[in-house]
CSV table of C-alpha atoms in Angstrom, one decimal:
chain,number,residue,atom,x,y,z
A,314,UNK,CA,-81.5,-10.4,-43.5
A,315,UNK,CA,-82.6,-13.9,-44.7
A,316,UNK,CA,-79.2,-14.5,-46.3
A,317,UNK,CA,-77.5,-13.8,-42.9
A,318,UNK,CA,-80.1,-15.8,-41.1
A,319,UNK,CA,-81.0,-13.0,-38.7
A,320,UNK,CA,-84.0,-14.0,-36.6
A,321,UNK,CA,-83.9,-11.3,-33.9
A,322,UNK,CA,-82.8,-7.6,-34.0
A,323,UNK,CA,-81.5,-5.5,-31.2
A,324,UNK,CA,-82.4,-1.9,-31.9
A,325,UNK,CA,-80.4,0.8,-30.1
A,326,UNK,CA,-82.6,3.7,-31.0
A,327,UNK,CA,-86.4,3.6,-31.2
A,328,UNK,CA,-86.6,6.4,-33.8
A,329,UNK,CA,-85.7,6.4,-36.6
A,330,UNK,CA,-83.9,3.0,-36.6
A,331,UNK,CA,-86.9,1.2,-34.9
A,332,UNK,CA,-88.9,2.0,-38.0
A,333,UNK,CA,-86.8,-0.3,-40.1
A,334,UNK,CA,-87.1,-3.1,-37.5
A,335,UNK,CA,-90.9,-2.7,-37.4
A,336,UNK,CA,-91.1,-2.9,-41.3
A,337,UNK,CA,-88.8,-6.1,-41.3
A,338,UNK,CA,-91.0,-7.6,-38.6
A,339,UNK,CA,-94.2,-7.0,-40.6
A,340,UNK,CA,-92.7,-8.2,-44.0
A,341,UNK,CA,-90.4,-10.9,-42.9
A,342,UNK,CA,-91.5,-11.8,-39.4
A,343,UNK,CA,-88.2,-10.9,-37.9
A,344,UNK,CA,-88.5,-10.3,-34.1
A,345,UNK,CA,-86.9,-7.4,-32.5
A,346,UNK,CA,-86.1,-5.7,-29.1
A,347,UNK,CA,-85.7,-2.0,-28.5
A,348,UNK,CA,-83.5,-0.1,-26.1
A,349,UNK,CA,-84.9,3.1,-24.7
A,350,UNK,CA,-83.2,5.9,-22.8
A,351,UNK,CA,-85.8,8.4,-21.6
A,352,UNK,CA,-85.7,11.5,-23.8
A,353,UNK,CA,-86.0,9.4,-26.9
A,354,UNK,CA,-89.5,8.3,-26.0
A,355,UNK,CA,-90.6,11.6,-24.4
A,356,UNK,CA,-89.5,14.1,-27.1
A,357,UNK,CA,-91.4,12.6,-30.1
A,358,UNK,CA,-94.7,12.7,-28.2
A,359,UNK,CA,-95.2,16.4,-29.0
A,360,UNK,CA,-95.8,15.3,-32.7
A,361,UNK,CA,-98.9,13.2,-33.1
A,362,UNK,CA,-97.5,11.3,-36.1
A,363,UNK,CA,-94.3,10.5,-34.4
A,364,UNK,CA,-96.1,9.5,-31.2
A,365,UNK,CA,-98.2,7.0,-33.2
A,366,UNK,CA,-95.2,5.6,-34.9
A,367,UNK,CA,-93.4,5.3,-31.6
A,368,UNK,CA,-96.3,3.3,-30.1
A,369,UNK,CA,-96.4,1.0,-33.1
A,370,UNK,CA,-92.7,0.2,-32.9
A,371,UNK,CA,-92.8,-0.3,-29.1
A,372,UNK,CA,-95.9,-2.4,-29.0
A,373,UNK,CA,-94.7,-4.7,-31.7
A,374,UNK,CA,-91.4,-5.4,-30.0
A,375,UNK,CA,-90.8,-8.7,-28.3
A,376,UNK,CA,-89.2,-6.8,-25.5
A,377,UNK,CA,-88.4,-3.2,-24.6
A,378,UNK,CA,-85.3,-2.4,-22.5
A,379,UNK,CA,-85.5,0.7,-20.3
A,380,UNK,CA,-82.5,2.5,-18.7
A,381,UNK,CA,-84.4,3.3,-15.5
A,382,UNK,CA,-87.7,2.8,-13.6
A,383,UNK,CA,-88.7,6.3,-14.7
A,384,UNK,CA,-88.3,5.3,-18.4
A,385,UNK,CA,-90.3,2.1,-17.7
A,386,UNK,CA,-93.1,4.2,-16.3
A,387,UNK,CA,-93.1,6.4,-19.4
A,388,UNK,CA,-93.3,3.3,-21.6
A,389,UNK,CA,-96.3,2.0,-19.7
A,390,UNK,CA,-98.0,5.3,-20.4
A,391,UNK,CA,-97.5,4.7,-24.1
A,392,UNK,CA,-99.3,1.4,-23.8
A,393,UNK,CA,-96.3,-1.0,-23.5
A,394,UNK,CA,-97.1,-4.0,-21.3
A,395,UNK,CA,-95.1,-3.9,-18.1
A,396,UNK,CA,-94.3,-7.6,-18.6
A,397,UNK,CA,-92.5,-6.8,-21.9
A,398,UNK,CA,-90.2,-4.1,-20.3
A,399,UNK,CA,-86.9,-5.0,-18.7
A,400,UNK,CA,-84.7,-2.5,-16.9
A,401,UNK,CA,-81.0,-2.5,-17.6
A,402,UNK,CA,-79.3,0.5,-16.0
A,403,UNK,CA,-76.3,2.2,-17.6
A,404,UNK,CA,-73.0,0.9,-16.4
A,405,UNK,CA,-69.4,1.8,-15.9
A,406,UNK,CA,-66.1,0.1,-16.7
A,407,UNK,CA,-63.9,0.8,-13.6
A,408,UNK,CA,-60.8,0.4,-15.8
A,409,UNK,CA,-61.7,3.5,-17.8
A,410,UNK,CA,-61.4,5.8,-14.7
A,411,UNK,CA,-57.8,7.1,-14.5
A,412,UNK,CA,-56.1,8.2,-11.2
A,413,UNK,CA,-54.6,11.6,-11.9
A,414,UNK,CA,-51.0,12.2,-10.9
A,415,UNK,CA,-50.2,14.8,-8.2
A,416,UNK,CA,-48.5,17.0,-10.8
A,417,UNK,CA,-51.5,16.8,-13.1
A,418,UNK,CA,-53.8,18.0,-10.3
A,419,UNK,CA,-51.4,20.8,-9.5
A,420,UNK,CA,-51.2,21.9,-13.1
A,421,UNK,CA,-55.0,21.8,-13.4
A,422,UNK,CA,-55.3,23.9,-10.2
A,423,UNK,CA,-52.9,26.4,-11.6
A,424,UNK,CA,-54.5,26.6,-15.0
A,425,UNK,CA,-57.9,27.4,-13.5
A,426,UNK,CA,-56.9,29.3,-10.4
A,427,UNK,CA,-58.2,26.7,-7.9
A,428,UNK,CA,-55.4,26.9,-5.3
A,429,UNK,CA,-57.1,27.3,-1.9
A,430,UNK,CA,-60.6,27.0,-3.3
A,431,UNK,CA,-63.4,24.7,-2.2
A,432,UNK,CA,-64.3,23.2,-5.6
A,433,UNK,CA,-67.8,22.2,-6.6
A,434,UNK,CA,-67.9,20.4,-9.9
A,435,UNK,CA,-70.5,20.1,-12.6
A,436,UNK,CA,-69.8,18.2,-15.8
A,437,UNK,CA,-72.2,17.7,-18.8
A,438,UNK,CA,-73.6,19.4,-21.8
A,439,UNK,CA,-74.5,23.0,-21.2
A,440,UNK,CA,-78.2,22.7,-22.0
A,441,UNK,CA,-81.1,24.1,-20.0
A,442,UNK,CA,-82.4,20.8,-18.5
A,443,UNK,CA,-79.1,20.2,-16.7
A,444,UNK,CA,-80.0,23.0,-14.3
A,445,UNK,CA,-76.6,24.6,-14.1
A,446,UNK,CA,-78.3,28.0,-14.1
A,447,UNK,CA,-79.8,27.1,-10.7
A,448,UNK,CA,-76.4,26.0,-9.4
A,449,UNK,CA,-75.0,29.4,-10.3
A,450,UNK,CA,-77.9,31.1,-8.5
A,451,UNK,CA,-77.4,28.8,-5.5
A,452,UNK,CA,-73.7,29.6,-5.3
A,453,UNK,CA,-74.5,33.2,-4.6
A,454,UNK,CA,-76.1,32.1,-1.3
A,455,UNK,CA,-73.3,29.6,-0.7
A,456,UNK,CA,-70.5,32.1,-1.2
A,457,UNK,CA,-71.9,34.3,1.5
A,458,UNK,CA,-71.0,31.6,4.0
A,459,UNK,CA,-68.1,30.0,2.2
A,460,UNK,CA,-66.4,32.8,0.2
A,461,UNK,CA,-63.7,30.4,-1.2
A,462,UNK,CA,-66.3,28.1,-2.8
A,463,UNK,CA,-66.2,28.0,-6.6
A,464,UNK,CA,-68.3,26.2,-9.2
A,465,UNK,CA,-66.3,24.6,-12.0
A,466,UNK,CA,-68.3,23.6,-15.1
A,467,UNK,CA,-66.9,21.2,-17.7
A,468,UNK,CA,-68.7,20.9,-21.0
A,469,UNK,CA,-70.1,22.9,-23.9
A,470,UNK,CA,-73.5,23.5,-25.4
A,471,UNK,CA,-76.1,25.8,-26.7
A,472,UNK,CA,-76.9,27.2,-23.3
A,473,UNK,CA,-73.3,28.2,-22.5
A,474,UNK,CA,-73.7,31.9,-23.3
A,475,UNK,CA,-76.9,32.1,-21.2
A,476,UNK,CA,-75.1,30.5,-18.3
A,477,UNK,CA,-72.3,33.1,-18.6
A,478,UNK,CA,-74.8,35.9,-18.6
A,479,UNK,CA,-76.4,34.4,-15.5
A,480,UNK,CA,-73.0,34.2,-13.8
A,481,UNK,CA,-72.3,37.9,-14.7
A,482,UNK,CA,-75.7,38.9,-13.3
A,483,UNK,CA,-74.8,37.3,-10.0
A,484,UNK,CA,-71.1,38.0,-9.6
A,485,UNK,CA,-70.4,40.9,-11.9
A,486,UNK,CA,-67.8,41.2,-14.7
A,487,UNK,CA,-65.2,39.2,-12.7
A,488,UNK,CA,-67.6,36.2,-12.4
A,489,UNK,CA,-64.9,33.9,-13.7
A,490,UNK,CA,-63.4,34.0,-10.2
A,491,UNK,CA,-66.5,32.2,-8.9
A,492,UNK,CA,-67.9,30.3,-11.9
A,493,UNK,CA,-65.2,28.7,-14.0
A,494,UNK,CA,-66.1,27.5,-17.5
A,495,UNK,CA,-63.6,24.9,-18.6
A,496,UNK,CA,-65.2,23.8,-21.9
A,497,UNK,CA,-64.9,20.2,-22.9
A,498,UNK,CA,-62.5,18.3,-20.7
A,499,UNK,CA,-60.3,15.4,-21.8
A,500,UNK,CA,-60.3,12.2,-19.7
A,501,UNK,CA,-57.4,13.2,-17.6
A,502,UNK,CA,-58.7,16.7,-16.9
A,503,UNK,CA,-62.1,15.2,-16.0
A,504,UNK,CA,-60.2,13.0,-13.5
A,505,UNK,CA,-58.5,16.0,-12.0
A,506,UNK,CA,-61.7,17.9,-11.6
A,507,UNK,CA,-63.5,14.9,-10.0
A,508,UNK,CA,-60.5,14.3,-7.7
A,509,UNK,CA,-60.3,18.0,-6.7
A,510,UNK,CA,-64.0,18.6,-6.0
A,511,UNK,CA,-65.7,18.2,-2.7
A,512,UNK,CA,-68.9,17.1,-4.4
A,513,UNK,CA,-70.7,17.0,-7.8
A,514,UNK,CA,-73.8,19.0,-8.7
A,515,UNK,CA,-76.1,18.8,-11.7
A,516,UNK,CA,-79.6,19.9,-10.5
A,517,UNK,CA,-81.5,18.6,-13.6
A,518,UNK,CA,-85.0,19.9,-14.2
A,519,UNK,CA,-87.9,18.6,-16.3
A,520,UNK,CA,-88.6,20.5,-19.6
A,521,UNK,CA,-91.2,19.7,-22.2
A,522,UNK,CA,-89.9,16.8,-24.2
A,523,UNK,CA,-86.4,17.0,-22.6
A,524,UNK,CA,-86.0,14.8,-19.5
A,525,UNK,CA,-82.9,13.2,-17.8
A,526,UNK,CA,-83.5,9.5,-18.4
A,527,UNK,CA,-80.9,8.4,-15.8
A,528,UNK,CA,-77.7,10.4,-15.4
A,529,UNK,CA,-74.3,8.7,-16.1
A,530,UNK,CA,-72.3,11.6,-14.7
A,531,UNK,CA,-73.5,10.8,-11.2
A,532,UNK,CA,-72.0,7.4,-11.5
A,533,UNK,CA,-68.8,8.9,-12.8
A,534,UNK,CA,-68.6,11.2,-9.8
A,535,UNK,CA,-69.2,8.2,-7.5
A,536,UNK,CA,-66.3,6.3,-9.1
A,537,UNK,CA,-64.1,9.0,-7.7
A,538,UNK,CA,-65.7,8.8,-4.3
A,539,UNK,CA,-67.7,12.0,-4.6
A,540,UNK,CA,-71.3,12.5,-3.5
A,541,UNK,CA,-73.7,14.2,-5.8
A,542,UNK,CA,-76.5,16.7,-5.7
A,543,UNK,CA,-79.0,15.9,-8.4
A,544,UNK,CA,-82.4,17.3,-9.5
A,545,UNK,CA,-85.6,15.5,-8.9
A,546,UNK,CA,-86.0,14.8,-12.6
A,547,UNK,CA,-86.6,11.7,-14.6
A,548,UNK,CA,-84.3,8.8,-13.5
A,549,UNK,CA,-81.9,10.9,-11.5
A,550,UNK,CA,-83.3,9.7,-8.1
A,551,UNK,CA,-82.3,6.2,-9.2
A,552,UNK,CA,-78.7,7.4,-9.8
A,553,UNK,CA,-78.4,9.3,-6.5
A,554,UNK,CA,-79.9,7.9,-3.3
A,555,UNK,CA,-80.8,11.0,-1.3
A,556,UNK,CA,-79.3,11.1,2.1
A,557,UNK,CA,-77.0,8.2,1.4
A,558,UNK,CA,-74.9,8.9,-1.7
A,559,UNK,CA,-75.8,12.6,-2.0
A,560,UNK,CA,-79.0,14.7,-2.1
A,561,UNK,CA,-81.9,15.0,-4.5
A,562,UNK,CA,-83.5,18.4,-4.6
A,563,UNK,CA,-86.0,20.3,-6.7
A,564,UNK,CA,-83.6,21.9,-9.2
A,565,UNK,CA,-85.5,25.2,-9.4
A,566,UNK,CA,-85.7,25.5,-5.6
A,567,UNK,CA,-82.6,27.7,-4.9
A,568,UNK,CA,-83.1,27.5,-1.1
A,569,UNK,CA,-83.1,23.7,-1.1
A,570,UNK,CA,-80.2,23.5,-3.6
A,571,UNK,CA,-78.0,26.0,-1.7
A,572,UNK,CA,-78.9,24.3,1.6
A,573,UNK,CA,-77.7,20.9,0.2
A,574,UNK,CA,-74.5,22.5,-1.1
A,575,UNK,CA,-73.8,24.1,2.3
A,576,UNK,CA,-74.5,20.9,4.2
A,577,UNK,CA,-71.8,19.1,2.2
A,578,UNK,CA,-69.4,22.0,2.6
A,579,UNK,CA,-70.1,22.3,6.3
A,580,UNK,CA,-69.5,18.6,7.0
A,581,UNK,CA,-66.6,17.3,4.9
A,582,UNK,CA,-66.5,14.0,6.9
A,583,UNK,CA,-70.2,13.3,6.1
A,584,UNK,CA,-69.5,14.2,2.4
A,585,UNK,CA,-66.6,11.8,2.4
A,586,UNK,CA,-68.8,9.0,3.9
A,587,UNK,CA,-71.5,9.7,1.3
A,588,UNK,CA,-68.8,9.5,-1.5
A,589,UNK,CA,-67.6,6.2,-0.2
A,590,UNK,CA,-71.1,4.8,-0.1
A,591,UNK,CA,-71.7,6.1,-3.7
A,592,UNK,CA,-68.6,4.3,-4.9
A,593,UNK,CA,-69.5,1.1,-3.1
A,594,UNK,CA,-72.9,1.2,-4.7
A,595,UNK,CA,-71.6,1.7,-8.2
A,596,UNK,CA,-69.1,-1.1,-7.8
A,597,UNK,CA,-71.8,-3.4,-6.4
A,598,UNK,CA,-74.6,-2.6,-8.8
A,599,UNK,CA,-73.5,-0.6,-11.8
A,600,UNK,CA,-70.4,-2.1,-13.4
A,601,UNK,CA,-71.0,-3.5,-16.9
A,602,UNK,CA,-69.5,-6.8,-15.9
A,603,UNK,CA,-72.1,-7.3,-13.2
A,604,UNK,CA,-75.0,-5.9,-15.2
A,605,UNK,CA,-74.3,-8.1,-18.1
A,606,UNK,CA,-73.8,-11.2,-16.0
A,607,UNK,CA,-77.2,-10.5,-14.3
A,608,UNK,CA,-79.0,-10.2,-17.7
A,609,UNK,CA,-77.0,-12.6,-19.8
A,610,UNK,CA,-79.4,-15.6,-19.5
A,611,UNK,CA,-82.3,-13.4,-20.7
A,612,UNK,CA,-80.3,-11.9,-23.6
A,613,UNK,CA,-79.0,-15.3,-24.9
A,614,UNK,CA,-82.6,-16.5,-25.2
A,615,UNK,CA,-82.7,-14.5,-28.4
A,616,UNK,CA,-79.7,-16.2,-30.1
């Protein structure tokens, strides 16, 4: 470190990498800043030793960067001074979002049997906290009023088999006609799904030590002009403005969740307006170019 004349470290992960930064700070006096993302500071707190180490690293940092107001609140609970916390939201690069060709969309529709369907999309790791199990339960209510509505899930994860069992319980052995599991989607197939869907749903829920720090997928959906239904968990209400760019519901509340889904299906024009507002907000507030321009002067103080 001294040979390379490093006088300030930017640490992308509080544990375990932050431990090395803390040691260098104590031995060599090198200052450091830490990026935090939500779950990375919540999960270790169940272990007393890890919690103590977490607090030592965070409290010794010159600055702690949080990815949401929710994460900032959790940092304050750990004893980090509010004055030492700066929020930098996750951002998007508009150039990374491809516009699918008509033939690609048609091929995607044919592959998954989506012709004539009203598509509801969910993309993310298939883990319990994403709340897809509640979206499946809600679709049972939705399908009674909108029989051509389908839920298309893109992603894989340890909870995948449980979700398929849930789908089978609700819709029988031919559940794949209502709940379509696509697995991991490449960038062009993701673009097709976002383009096809009427709205995006990931009703995240709080679990012990497993919280949604923000929710990049809601910004992705917004980039394709789609409103989102998100769960009232962690930083999700900062990614989706309820009533403006979509709806925030309690993920486990099937009545509220299915009600929000039916409102969007029942008023396509309002859904379109919400999607437009969502995209405008992302382009205004969440592109990496604008985020970095806003924070550049503060970051360069450490050079």
